[in-house]
Amino acid sequence: MRIRVFDTPKDAGIYAAALVEQIILQTDHAVLGLATGSTVIPLYEQLVRLHRNGLDMSHVRTINLDEYVGLPADHPQSYHNFMRTHLFQHVNIPAFHSYIPDGNAADLEQECARYDEVVRKHPLDMQILGIGVNGHIGFNEPDDLLLSKTHVVTLSEETIRSNARFFECADDVPRQAITLGVQAILQAKRIVLMAFGKEKADAVAKSIQGQVRTDVPASILQLHRDVTFVLDMDSASKLAGYGG
Ligand code: F6R
């Protein structure tokens, strides 16, 4: 496990984008597992910059972690829309190379099975993760058990409260989402988890230095052989040895 602590999210984004570029250059048809949310925006800004400076992404495939259930793809808060706005419309990844769960599918179970098949066919070279204030990765929420396959999840009260900042009010936040399970995440060759801000410090410290527990889903990353935590000073502030 590598831990890199930066002064600002922008510096962290530059570093994470360099890691992604390396994978794209070293791999014939790189498959990137992608996250949404405020944390990964500095990474996508830097990938867009690299693309404008010559990075070809036409052979890249992307597989997103999750999507809300019940939001149409063109809803402003859908993860389809997030990815279009922050990355896809600015780079040359072909649309048919990008996968995001369909949260509006008539048969959600079938959609989950279809998505597992997508990941089986296109093994992830690098998985980018954010982390919830409660330690979730993707939408694998703290629980007595973690599910390995893609599944429909009921979002925790904490996640709904936290994501309400993107909606008019908490009532508008969808209650369910489709998320990759922990198996697909752990099968990625490399994992990069990004976290910024004091509100993530607890989850970060528990994930890196605590026990491996299903009620801290990101702690399962301790079992992976190639994980890089890309942090700012605030999110690292409770790590022993990093000011905590
Ligand atoms: C989103 C996702 C989530 C977020 C996490 C952090 O695709 O998988 O696990 O990464 O909730 O969200 P932000 O970055 O908005 O704090």
XYZ file of N, CA, C and O in Angstrom, residues 68 155-176:
92
model
N -27.401 5.834 -9.612
C -28.646 5.861 -8.835
C -29.740 5.088 -9.545
O -29.831 5.115 -10.782
N -29.302 2.951 -0.018
C -28.270 3.866 0.492
C -28.478 4.140 1.977
O -29.615 4.233 2.449
N -27.372 4.277 2.691
C -27.458 4.547 4.131
C -27.918 5.992 4.349
O -27.744 6.849 3.479
N -28.461 6.255 5.524
C -28.901 7.620 5.874
C -27.732 8.593 5.746
O -27.880 9.723 5.289
N -26.541 8.134 6.147
C -25.352 8.985 6.093
C -25.022 9.388 4.649
O -24.698 10.540 4.365
N -25.105 8.405 3.752
C -24.804 8.680 2.341
C -25.846 9.623 1.756
O -25.519 10.553 1.015
N -27.118 9.405 2.109
C -28.178 10.278 1.591
C -27.945 11.714 2.077
O -28.000 12.668 1.305
N -27.630 11.839 3.371
C -27.348 13.177 3.922
C -26.167 13.813 3.201
O -26.193 14.976 2.814
N -25.127 13.034 3.003
C -23.910 13.564 2.405
C -24.132 13.953 0.937
O -23.650 14.986 0.470
N -24.902 13.147 0.198
C -25.108 13.434 -1.224
C -26.225 14.448 -1.459
O -26.405 14.908 -2.585
N -26.939 14.811 -0.389
C -28.011 15.806 -0.527
C -27.448 17.134 -1.031
O -28.166 17.932 -1.641
N -26.131 17.362 -0.841
C -25.544 18.628 -1.297
C -25.631 18.797 -2.812
O -25.543 19.914 -3.317
N -25.798 17.695 -3.538
C -25.895 17.785 -4.997
C -27.342 17.980 -5.463
O -27.590 18.266 -6.620
N -28.314 17.779 -4.559
C -29.730 17.852 -4.913
C -30.353 19.068 -4.224
O -29.734 19.689 -3.367
N -31.607 19.380 -4.593
C -32.290 20.507 -3.945
C -32.479 20.239 -2.462
O -32.318 21.116 -1.633
N -32.844 18.997 -2.123
C -33.003 18.632 -0.719
C -32.819 17.124 -0.566
O -32.810 16.390 -1.566
N -32.666 16.683 0.682
C -32.376 15.266 0.943
C -33.470 14.358 0.389
O -33.203 13.228 -0.026
N -34.730 14.862 0.361
C -35.834 14.038 -0.139
C -35.655 13.670 -1.609
O -36.228 12.680 -2.078
N -34.899 14.501 -2.345
C -34.721 14.240 -3.777
C -33.645 13.198 -4.063
O -33.515 12.729 -5.191
N -32.839 12.850 -3.055
C -31.764 11.872 -3.286
C -32.391 10.488 -3.451
O -33.169 10.060 -2.592
N -32.079 9.794 -4.559
C -32.630 8.445 -4.709
C -32.230 7.572 -3.521
O -31.169 7.758 -2.931
N -33.091 6.654 -3.168
C -32.832 5.792 -1.995
C -32.035 4.554 -2.354
O -31.532 3.859 -1.479
N -31.952 4.254 -3.647
C -31.257 3.038 -4.057
C -30.264 3.335 -5.175
O -30.390 4.345 -5.891
